Amino acid sequence: MKVKDIRVCVLRLEGTNCEEETAYSFRQLGADAEIIHLKQLTGDVREDEKRSLGDYQCLMIPGGFSSGDYVRAGAIWAARVKSAIGGDLIEFIEDGYPVGGICNGFQVLVELGVLPGLGGTMAAEPEIALTINDSDRFECRPTLLEHENTCVFTGSIPVGMISLMPSAHAEGKLTLPLGEEDKYLGKLIDNNQIVFRYVDPDGEYSGYPWNPNGSIYNIAGICNPEGNVFGMMPHPERAYERLMLPDWTRNTGSSNAEEYADGRLYFASVLDYVCSKF
Amino acid sequence: MMIQADVTIRLKKGMADPEGANTLKALTLLGFKNVKHVESMKTFRITLETDDAKNVEDEISEMCRKLLANPVIQEYSIKIL
């Protein structure tokens, strides 16, 4: 299919705050992105507002503080999705359509049990957790991500490339079941599920602040074994245009100044995938 | 009849608890020298109206599995009041 025919569902809930930038990024690339509330998928709205996952070729769960981050970040959104449209989502994923979660969206995908997806498309209970940052603070800073394995959201990013994308979260420490860390990590590595890892400017796997949350193995983003569900803590939609980067005022006007920043490749990659697959 | 229960969610033993560690540090800085350890936990007081008192605990366990606790990092305990 052609880019202009791709319909992207940018899902929101009370407290979501990155849906506009996410939809903007897709629209800039020519796709038809629609921001809808979860209730529009569960049918608790007027007839003309009702939507179905089948209307779309890509589902995005954007960042924010859904339901106030109460209970655990992403837990309430995940529980509502699972109980109302869990079956539709499983079908959507198994049909190969891409599902992306950014920041709070990553937390939702983990709480839903669709990431890491080791025990099937949607596990009955979460298999891993995104826990409170080691610093016990909300960390908002530019982060550098090394692209280690390709998924459908990173096909245009060369393996080994280091991207600059901002992180902004309080609960982003990827945590594996206690005592079974090596087993789980081994599976993630063997399945090529670790997409992005935090690095420092020299490309080394450094600790804080380059790893902003204390995530195991410096993991910033993982996909499911099939590669069509992808969650990451940093924000590609906050690194779409060059002018969104922290140093853009220092570099504007130079002949090297590029119009776009690294996050654009995330959106371009998934649209390329949908165009070629469907 | 109305039944009230306290559901306490705590981190599994051995899990990092930055909130507890940070609170310990703050209390020490405030001069509470006797404080040796602080653990954070969360309690939900749940009120139910039910005719099936003996299954209340099962119902609350299901709430914990579906929303209140992430079994990877947390455990829960239920106390009927």
mmCIF file of C-alpha atoms in Angstrom:
data_model
loop_
_atom_site.group_PDB
_atom_site.id
_atom_site.type_symbol
_atom_site.label_atom_id
_atom_site.label_comp_id
_atom_site.label_asym_id
_atom_site.label_seq_id
_atom_site.Cartn_x
_atom_site.Cartn_y
_atom_site.Cartn_z
ATOM 1 C CA MET A 1 0.000 0.000 0.000
ATOM 2 C CA LYS A 2 0.972 3.658 -0.356
ATOM 3 C CA VAL A 3 1.964 5.903 2.551
ATOM 4 C CA LYS A 4 -1.009 8.213 2.066
ATOM 5 C CA ASP A 5 -3.356 5.240 2.541
ATOM 6 C CA ILE A 6 -1.819 4.135 5.838
ATOM 7 C CA ARG A 7 -4.056 4.887 8.807
ATOM 8 C CA VAL A 8 -2.216 5.191 12.089
ATOM 9 C CA CYS A 9 -4.156 4.973 15.346
ATOM 10 C CA VAL A 10 -2.590 7.192 18.011
ATOM 11 C CA LEU A 11 -4.383 6.073 21.139
ATOM 12 C CA ARG A 12 -4.926 8.350 24.112
ATOM 13 C CA LEU A 13 -6.330 8.144 27.600
ATOM 14 C CA GLU A 14 -6.786 10.769 30.306
ATOM 15 C CA GLY A 15 -3.264 12.027 31.060
ATOM 16 C CA THR A 16 -1.661 11.199 27.706
ATOM 17 C CA ASN A 17 0.448 14.148 26.551
ATOM 18 C CA CYS A 18 2.582 13.113 23.569
ATOM 19 C CA GLU A 19 -0.187 12.219 21.125
ATOM 20 C CA GLU A 20 0.061 15.463 19.110
ATOM 21 C CA GLU A 21 3.803 15.136 18.408
ATOM 22 C CA THR A 22 3.399 11.451 17.570
ATOM 23 C CA ALA A 23 0.555 12.105 15.116
ATOM 24 C CA TYR A 24 2.452 15.132 13.713
ATOM 25 C CA SER A 25 5.471 12.966 12.914
ATOM 26 C CA PHE A 26 3.367 10.469 10.946
ATOM 27 C CA ARG A 27 1.469 13.248 9.150
ATOM 28 C CA GLN A 28 4.711 14.975 8.117
ATOM 29 C CA LEU A 29 5.654 11.754 6.338
ATOM 30 C CA GLY A 30 2.311 11.619 4.538
ATOM 31 C CA ALA A 31 0.398 9.045 6.599
ATOM 32 C CA ASP A 32 -3.124 9.541 7.898
ATOM 33 C CA ALA A 33 -2.739 9.581 11.673
ATOM 34 C CA GLU A 34 -5.804 9.867 13.872
ATOM 35 C CA ILE A 35 -5.759 10.568 17.601
ATOM 36 C CA ILE A 36 -8.528 8.614 19.292
ATOM 37 C CA HIS A 37 -9.539 7.917 22.873
ATOM 38 C CA LEU A 38 -9.559 4.340 24.153
ATOM 39 C CA LYS A 39 -13.331 4.632 24.611
ATOM 40 C CA GLN A 40 -13.694 4.957 20.825
ATOM 41 C CA LEU A 41 -12.298 1.424 20.489
ATOM 42 C CA THR A 42 -14.302 -0.016 23.368
ATOM 43 C CA GLY A 43 -17.583 1.376 22.043
ATOM 44 C CA ASP A 44 -18.473 3.620 24.981
ATOM 45 C CA VAL A 45 -19.119 6.630 22.702
ATOM 46 C CA ARG A 46 -21.612 7.990 20.139
ATOM 47 C CA GLU A 47 -22.095 5.878 17.030
ATOM 48 C CA ASP A 48 -20.167 8.273 14.738
ATOM 49 C CA GLU A 49 -17.165 8.259 17.105
ATOM 50 C CA LYS A 50 -16.799 4.471 17.218
ATOM 51 C CA ARG A 51 -13.614 3.009 15.775
ATOM 52 C CA SER A 52 -12.141 -0.462 15.500
ATOM 53 C CA LEU A 53 -8.509 -1.569 15.470
ATOM 54 C CA GLY A 54 -9.217 -3.069 12.070
ATOM 55 C CA ASP A 55 -9.610 0.477 10.672
ATOM 56 C CA TYR A 56 -5.846 0.992 11.089
ATOM 57 C CA GLN A 57 -2.546 -0.469 9.912
ATOM 58 C CA CYS A 58 -0.459 0.785 12.836
ATOM 59 C CA LEU A 59 -1.208 1.302 16.536
ATOM 60 C CA MET A 60 0.764 3.800 18.602
ATOM 61 C CA ILE A 61 0.573 4.190 22.366
ATOM 62 C CA PRO A 62 2.175 7.563 23.072
ATOM 63 C CA GLY A 63 3.806 9.009 26.166
ATOM 64 C CA GLY A 64 2.265 10.815 29.092
ATOM 65 C CA PHE A 65 0.899 10.044 32.513
ATOM 66 C CA SER A 66 -2.156 7.951 31.743
ATOM 67 C CA SER A 67 -4.600 7.816 34.667
ATOM 68 C CA GLY A 68 -2.116 9.844 36.696
ATOM 69 C CA ASP A 69 0.405 6.964 36.713
ATOM 70 C CA TYR A 70 -1.573 5.621 39.671
ATOM 71 C CA VAL A 71 -1.070 2.015 40.825
ATOM 72 C CA ARG A 72 1.981 1.700 38.507
ATOM 73 C CA ALA A 73 2.798 3.670 35.367
ATOM 74 C CA GLY A 74 0.755 2.219 32.501
ATOM 75 C CA ALA A 75 -1.024 -0.387 34.644
ATOM 76 C CA ILE A 76 -4.524 1.093 34.485
ATOM 77 C CA TRP A 77 -4.375 1.681 30.726
ATOM 78 C CA ALA A 78 -3.098 -1.851 30.189
ATOM 79 C CA ALA A 79 -5.817 -3.400 32.367
ATOM 80 C CA ARG A 80 -8.517 -1.484 30.485
ATOM 81 C CA VAL A 81 -7.148 -2.462 27.071
ATOM 82 C CA LYS A 82 -6.809 -6.094 28.102
ATOM 83 C CA SER A 83 -10.324 -6.419 29.455
ATOM 84 C CA ALA A 84 -12.071 -4.531 26.633
ATOM 85 C CA ILE A 85 -10.133 -5.202 23.421
ATOM 86 C CA GLY A 86 -7.471 -7.741 24.401
ATOM 87 C CA GLY A 87 -8.633 -10.215 21.763
ATOM 88 C CA ASP A 88 -8.649 -7.581 18.995
ATOM 89 C CA LEU A 89 -5.142 -6.532 19.945
ATOM 90 C CA ILE A 90 -3.839 -10.116 19.855
ATOM 91 C CA GLU A 91 -5.324 -10.529 16.376
ATOM 92 C CA PHE A 92 -3.829 -7.199 15.234
ATOM 93 C CA ILE A 93 -0.373 -8.253 16.440
ATOM 94 C CA GLU A 94 -0.601 -11.771 15.008
ATOM 95 C CA ASP A 95 -1.603 -10.331 11.630
ATOM 96 C CA GLY A 96 1.776 -8.598 11.642
ATOM 97 C CA TYR A 97 0.595 -5.011 12.107
ATOM 98 C CA PRO A 98 3.032 -2.790 13.986
ATOM 99 C CA VAL A 99 2.354 -1.710 17.557
ATOM 100 C CA GLY A 100 4.614 0.963 19.035
ATOM 101 C CA GLY A 101 4.828 2.206 22.591
ATOM 102 C CA ILE A 102 6.835 5.253 23.580
ATOM 103 C CA CYS A 103 7.628 5.990 27.233
ATOM 104 C CA ASN A 104 4.265 5.538 29.004
ATOM 105 C CA GLY A 105 3.294 3.483 25.939
ATOM 106 C CA PHE A 106 6.231 1.129 26.581
ATOM 107 C CA GLN A 107 5.064 0.778 30.193
ATOM 108 C CA VAL A 108 1.583 -0.108 28.880
ATOM 109 C CA LEU A 109 2.950 -2.772 26.500
ATOM 110 C CA VAL A 110 4.958 -4.333 29.344
ATOM 111 C CA GLU A 111 1.997 -4.285 31.741
ATOM 112 C CA LEU A 112 -0.179 -5.783 28.989
ATOM 113 C CA GLY A 113 2.212 -8.723 28.686
ATOM 114 C CA VAL A 114 2.820 -8.160 24.944
ATOM 115 C CA LEU A 115 6.448 -7.211 25.629
ATOM 116 C CA PRO A 116 8.770 -9.019 25.728
ATOM 117 C CA GLY A 117 6.264 -11.598 24.413
ATOM 118 C CA LEU A 118 8.358 -14.601 25.435
ATOM 119 C CA GLY A 119 5.320 -16.616 26.481
ATOM 120 C CA GLY A 120 3.079 -15.891 23.478
ATOM 121 C CA THR A 121 1.474 -12.803 21.939
ATOM 122 C CA MET A 122 -0.057 -11.585 25.215
ATOM 123 C CA ALA A 123 0.997 -13.178 28.477
ATOM 124 C CA ALA A 124 -1.625 -13.526 31.231
ATOM 125 C CA GLU A 125 0.570 -11.514 33.604
ATOM 126 C CA PRO A 126 3.478 -9.107 32.998
ATOM 127 C CA GLU A 127 6.748 -10.931 32.282
ATOM 128 C CA ILE A 128 9.038 -8.020 33.148
ATOM 129 C CA ALA A 129 8.640 -4.601 34.779
ATOM 130 C CA LEU A 130 9.635 -0.975 34.258
ATOM 131 C CA THR A 131 10.378 0.195 37.764
ATOM 132 C CA ILE A 132 11.274 3.441 39.548
ATOM 133 C CA ASN A 133 14.543 4.979 38.318
ATOM 134 C CA ASP A 134 17.563 4.235 40.504
ATOM 135 C CA SER A 135 17.873 7.974 41.145
ATOM 136 C CA ASP A 136 14.312 7.997 42.575
ATOM 137 C CA ARG A 137 13.707 11.051 40.389
ATOM 138 C CA PHE A 138 11.981 11.993 37.188
ATOM 139 C CA GLU A 139 14.871 11.983 34.695
ATOM 140 C CA CYS A 140 14.557 14.412 31.791
ATOM 141 C CA ARG A 141 17.675 14.542 29.644
ATOM 142 C CA PRO A 142 18.989 13.828 26.148
ATOM 143 C CA THR A 143 20.014 10.179 25.830
ATOM 144 C CA LEU A 144 22.167 8.388 23.265
ATOM 145 C CA LEU A 145 20.920 5.071 21.916
ATOM 146 C CA GLU A 146 22.931 2.481 20.065
ATOM 147 C CA HIS A 147 20.863 0.558 17.548
ATOM 148 C CA GLU A 148 21.678 -3.108 18.160
ATOM 149 C CA ASN A 149 18.915 -5.120 16.483
ATOM 150 C CA THR A 150 16.396 -4.162 13.834
ATOM 151 C CA CYS A 151 12.642 -4.273 14.331
ATOM 152 C CA VAL A 152 9.867 -2.893 12.112
ATOM 153 C CA PHE A 153 10.263 0.565 13.689
ATOM 154 C CA THR A 154 14.012 0.768 13.001
ATOM 155 C CA GLY A 155 14.498 -0.706 9.516
ATOM 156 C CA SER A 156 15.934 2.580 8.175
ATOM 157 C CA ILE A 157 18.389 2.994 11.056
ATOM 158 C CA PRO A 158 21.772 1.342 10.401
ATOM 159 C CA VAL A 159 22.799 -1.208 13.048
ATOM 160 C CA GLY A 160 25.477 0.409 15.215
ATOM 161 C CA MET A 161 24.256 3.950 14.602
ATOM 162 C CA ILE A 162 23.986 6.097 17.735
ATOM 163 C CA SER A 163 20.835 8.227 17.866
ATOM 164 C CA LEU A 164 20.056 11.177 20.103
ATOM 165 C CA MET A 165 16.563 11.028 21.598
ATOM 166 C CA PRO A 166 15.384 12.621 24.838
ATOM 167 C CA SER A 167 14.256 10.574 27.833
ATOM 168 C CA ALA A 168 11.687 11.880 30.309
ATOM 169 C CA HIS A 169 10.364 9.406 32.842
ATOM 170 C CA ALA A 170 10.317 8.363 36.487
ATOM 171 C CA GLU A 171 9.691 4.638 35.948
ATOM 172 C CA GLY A 172 11.944 3.359 33.180
ATOM 173 C CA LYS A 173 14.285 0.859 34.764
ATOM 174 C CA LEU A 174 13.835 -2.383 32.862
ATOM 175 C CA THR A 175 13.736 -5.089 35.511
ATOM 176 C CA LEU A 176 13.729 -8.857 34.956
ATOM 177 C CA PRO A 177 12.396 -11.485 37.382
ATOM 178 C CA LEU A 178 14.629 -11.678 40.449
ATOM 179 C CA GLY A 179 17.137 -14.516 40.313
ATOM 180 C CA GLU A 180 16.312 -15.249 36.673
ATOM 181 C CA GLU A 181 17.924 -12.165 35.146
ATOM 182 C CA ASP A 182 20.533 -14.124 33.178
ATOM 183 C CA LYS A 183 17.964 -16.544 31.766
ATOM 184 C CA TYR A 184 15.650 -13.755 30.592
ATOM 185 C CA LEU A 185 18.502 -11.611 29.304
ATOM 186 C CA GLY A 186 19.858 -14.593 27.390
ATOM 187 C CA LYS A 187 16.493 -15.109 25.701
ATOM 188 C CA LEU A 188 16.221 -11.417 24.768
ATOM 189 C CA ILE A 189 19.726 -11.515 23.287
ATOM 190 C CA ASP A 190 19.195 -14.826 21.452
ATOM 191 C CA ASN A 191 15.914 -13.581 19.953
ATOM 192 C CA ASN A 192 17.509 -10.270 18.836
ATOM 193 C CA GLN A 193 14.887 -8.410 20.876
ATOM 194 C CA ILE A 194 17.148 -5.719 22.332
ATOM 195 C CA VAL A 195 16.742 -2.869 19.851
ATOM 196 C CA PHE A 196 18.292 0.125 21.631
ATOM 197 C CA ARG A 197 20.828 0.377 24.461
ATOM 198 C CA TYR A 198 21.920 3.523 26.274
ATOM 199 C CA VAL A 199 25.504 4.579 25.541
ATOM 200 C CA ASP A 200 27.739 7.548 26.357
ATOM 201 C CA PRO A 201 29.277 9.876 23.712
ATOM 202 C CA ASP A 202 32.147 7.397 23.234
ATOM 203 C CA GLY A 203 29.697 4.595 22.477
ATOM 204 C CA GLU A 204 30.393 2.829 25.796
ATOM 205 C CA TYR A 205 27.660 1.227 27.887
ATOM 206 C CA SER A 206 27.963 3.714 30.734
ATOM 207 C CA GLY A 207 26.038 4.107 33.955
ATOM 208 C CA TYR A 208 24.151 7.137 35.165
ATOM 209 C CA PRO A 209 23.463 9.678 33.721
ATOM 210 C CA TRP A 210 23.874 8.120 30.258
ATOM 211 C CA ASN A 211 21.768 5.220 31.455
ATOM 212 C CA PRO A 212 19.146 7.496 33.036
ATOM 213 C CA ASN A 213 17.259 4.880 35.037
ATOM 214 C CA GLY A 214 19.615 2.005 35.902
ATOM 215 C CA SER A 215 18.034 -0.317 33.336
ATOM 216 C CA ILE A 216 19.598 -3.787 33.219
ATOM 217 C CA TYR A 217 22.122 -4.237 30.358
ATOM 218 C CA ASN A 218 21.504 -0.528 29.497
ATOM 219 C CA ILE A 219 18.293 -1.544 27.707
ATOM 220 C CA ALA A 220 16.318 1.410 26.309
ATOM 221 C CA GLY A 221 13.928 -0.429 23.993
ATOM 222 C CA ILE A 222 12.862 -4.001 23.185
ATOM 223 C CA CYS A 223 10.650 -5.673 20.601
ATOM 224 C CA ASN A 224 8.706 -8.937 20.623
ATOM 225 C CA PRO A 225 10.366 -11.992 19.012
ATOM 226 C CA GLU A 226 8.553 -11.258 15.715
ATOM 227 C CA GLY A 227 9.739 -7.629 15.747
ATOM 228 C CA ASN A 228 6.366 -5.967 15.110
ATOM 229 C CA VAL A 229 5.705 -4.821 18.685
ATOM 230 C CA PHE A 230 8.262 -2.335 19.935
ATOM 231 C CA GLY A 231 8.523 -0.306 23.125
ATOM 232 C CA MET A 232 11.136 2.256 24.114
ATOM 233 C CA MET A 233 11.497 4.763 26.952
ATOM 234 C CA PRO A 234 13.140 7.652 24.977
ATOM 235 C CA HIS A 235 11.013 9.845 22.737
ATOM 236 C CA PRO A 236 11.591 9.715 18.946
ATOM 237 C CA GLU A 237 8.694 12.149 18.445
ATOM 238 C CA ARG A 238 10.664 14.723 20.454
ATOM 239 C CA ALA A 239 13.565 14.329 18.025
ATOM 240 C CA TYR A 240 11.739 14.571 14.720
ATOM 241 C CA GLU A 241 12.857 18.034 13.567
ATOM 242 C CA ARG A 242 16.368 19.374 13.939
ATOM 243 C CA LEU A 243 15.026 22.326 15.910
ATOM 244 C CA MET A 244 13.811 19.988 18.675
ATOM 245 C CA LEU A 245 17.379 19.111 19.678
ATOM 246 C CA PRO A 246 19.051 20.829 22.642
ATOM 247 C CA ASP A 247 21.917 22.268 20.586
ATOM 248 C CA TRP A 248 20.011 23.443 17.532
ATOM 249 C CA THR A 249 20.480 27.159 18.190
ATOM 250 C CA ARG A 250 24.244 26.634 18.206
ATOM 251 C CA ASN A 251 24.210 24.776 14.919
ATOM 252 C CA THR A 252 21.609 26.590 12.846
ATOM 253 C CA GLY A 253 23.008 28.295 9.818
ATOM 254 C CA SER A 254 25.978 25.973 9.568
ATOM 255 C CA SER A 255 26.204 24.175 6.266
ATOM 256 C CA ASN A 256 26.011 20.846 8.104
ATOM 257 C CA ALA A 257 22.746 21.610 9.823
ATOM 258 C CA GLU A 258 20.308 18.917 8.833
ATOM 259 C CA GLU A 259 16.641 19.675 8.789
ATOM 260 C CA TYR A 260 15.665 16.470 10.555
ATOM 261 C CA ALA A 261 16.795 14.762 13.734
ATOM 262 C CA ASP A 262 17.232 11.049 14.423
ATOM 263 C CA GLY A 263 13.686 10.351 15.585
ATOM 264 C CA ARG A 264 12.336 10.818 12.065
ATOM 265 C CA LEU A 265 13.818 7.450 11.066
ATOM 266 C CA TYR A 266 11.585 5.668 13.603
ATOM 267 C CA PHE A 267 8.431 6.912 11.886
ATOM 268 C CA ALA A 268 9.839 6.498 8.362
ATOM 269 C CA SER A 269 10.867 2.898 9.141
ATOM 270 C CA VAL A 270 7.469 1.726 10.298
ATOM 271 C CA LEU A 271 5.706 3.383 7.366
ATOM 272 C CA ASP A 272 8.165 1.665 4.985
ATOM 273 C CA TYR A 273 7.366 -1.639 6.687
ATOM 274 C CA VAL A 274 3.601 -1.200 6.315
ATOM 275 C CA CYS A 275 3.985 -0.118 2.650
ATOM 276 C CA SER A 276 6.011 -3.197 1.793
ATOM 277 C CA LYS A 277 4.053 -5.745 3.840
ATOM 278 C CA PHE A 278 0.414 -4.770 3.213
ATOM 279 C CA MET B 1 -23.210 -6.690 53.479
ATOM 280 C CA MET B 2 -20.275 -4.320 53.362
ATOM 281 C CA ILE B 3 -16.790 -5.694 53.708
ATOM 282 C CA GLN B 4 -13.590 -3.689 53.940
ATOM 283 C CA ALA B 5 -10.144 -5.003 53.178
ATOM 284 C CA ASP B 6 -6.648 -3.537 53.198
ATOM 285 C CA VAL B 7 -4.553 -4.709 50.267
ATOM 286 C CA THR B 8 -0.866 -4.022 50.760
ATOM 287 C CA ILE B 9 1.479 -4.131 47.783
ATOM 288 C CA ARG B 10 5.165 -4.386 48.610
ATOM 289 C CA LEU B 11 8.318 -5.006 46.631
ATOM 290 C CA LYS B 12 9.627 -8.565 46.650
ATOM 291 C CA LYS B 13 12.574 -9.140 48.916
ATOM 292 C CA GLY B 14 15.788 -8.229 47.117
ATOM 293 C CA MET B 15 14.173 -5.748 44.714
ATOM 294 C CA ALA B 16 15.742 -2.300 44.616
ATOM 295 C CA ASP B 17 13.595 0.228 46.473
ATOM 296 C CA PRO B 18 14.841 3.714 45.523
ATOM 297 C CA GLU B 19 11.888 5.358 47.277
ATOM 298 C CA GLY B 20 12.689 3.607 50.569
ATOM 299 C CA ALA B 21 16.429 4.260 50.233
ATOM 300 C CA ASN B 22 15.851 7.941 49.495
ATOM 301 C CA THR B 23 13.488 8.303 52.444
ATOM 302 C CA LEU B 24 16.052 6.651 54.734
ATOM 303 C CA LYS B 25 18.631 9.178 53.531
ATOM 304 C CA ALA B 26 16.277 12.096 54.143
ATOM 305 C CA LEU B 27 15.336 10.886 57.625
ATOM 306 C CA THR B 28 19.008 10.467 58.496
ATOM 307 C CA LEU B 29 19.717 14.010 57.265
ATOM 308 C CA LEU B 30 16.872 15.243 59.470
ATOM 309 C CA GLY B 31 18.675 13.802 62.452
ATOM 310 C CA PHE B 32 16.768 10.556 63.005
ATOM 311 C CA LYS B 33 19.933 8.590 63.726
ATOM 312 C CA ASN B 34 18.107 5.468 64.910
ATOM 313 C CA VAL B 35 16.556 4.746 61.516
ATOM 314 C CA LYS B 36 18.296 1.759 59.931
ATOM 315 C CA HIS B 37 16.010 0.723 57.103
ATOM 316 C CA VAL B 38 12.982 2.094 55.255
ATOM 317 C CA GLU B 39 10.758 0.137 52.882
ATOM 318 C CA SER B 40 8.084 1.724 50.726
ATOM 319 C CA MET B 41 4.758 -0.021 50.216
ATOM 320 C CA LYS B 42 1.285 0.944 49.153
ATOM 321 C CA THR B 43 -2.060 0.116 50.735
ATOM 322 C CA PHE B 44 -5.442 0.202 49.045
ATOM 323 C CA ARG B 45 -8.477 0.100 51.351
ATOM 324 C CA ILE B 46 -11.211 -1.549 49.327
ATOM 325 C CA THR B 47 -14.877 -1.551 50.290
ATOM 326 C CA LEU B 48 -17.119 -4.166 48.672
ATOM 327 C CA GLU B 49 -20.811 -4.848 48.876
ATOM 328 C CA THR B 50 -21.331 -8.575 48.595
ATOM 329 C CA ASP B 51 -23.485 -11.473 49.754
ATOM 330 C CA ASP B 52 -20.611 -13.869 49.201
ATOM 331 C CA ALA B 53 -18.288 -13.099 52.118
ATOM 332 C CA LYS B 54 -16.250 -16.264 51.853
ATOM 333 C CA ASN B 55 -15.107 -15.518 48.305
ATOM 334 C CA VAL B 56 -14.071 -11.934 48.974
ATOM 335 C CA GLU B 57 -10.439 -12.861 49.340
ATOM 336 C CA ASP B 58 -10.459 -14.669 45.985
ATOM 337 C CA GLU B 59 -12.064 -11.660 44.363
ATOM 338 C CA ILE B 60 -9.443 -9.321 45.790
ATOM 339 C CA SER B 61 -6.651 -11.699 44.718
ATOM 340 C CA GLU B 62 -7.998 -11.433 41.193
ATOM 341 C CA MET B 63 -7.891 -7.616 41.466
ATOM 342 C CA CYS B 64 -4.246 -7.898 42.483
ATOM 343 C CA ARG B 65 -3.418 -10.140 39.531
ATOM 344 C CA LYS B 66 -5.309 -7.988 37.027
ATOM 345 C CA LEU B 67 -4.194 -4.551 38.174
ATOM 346 C CA LEU B 68 -2.857 -3.870 41.626
ATOM 347 C CA ALA B 69 0.404 -5.871 41.611
ATOM 348 C CA ASN B 70 3.045 -6.722 39.016
ATOM 349 C CA PRO B 71 4.178 -10.236 40.028
ATOM 350 C CA VAL B 72 7.646 -9.668 38.583
ATOM 351 C CA ILE B 73 8.542 -7.144 41.267
ATOM 352 C CA GLN B 74 5.734 -7.104 43.825
ATOM 353 C CA GLU B 75 3.812 -9.283 46.259
ATOM 354 C CA TYR B 76 0.536 -8.546 47.948
ATOM 355 C CA SER B 77 -1.221 -9.326 51.198
ATOM 356 C CA ILE B 78 -4.921 -9.009 51.992
ATOM 357 C CA LYS B 79 -6.328 -8.195 55.406
ATOM 358 C CA ILE B 80 -10.095 -8.288 55.838
ATOM 359 C CA LEU B 81 -11.031 -5.589 58.356
#
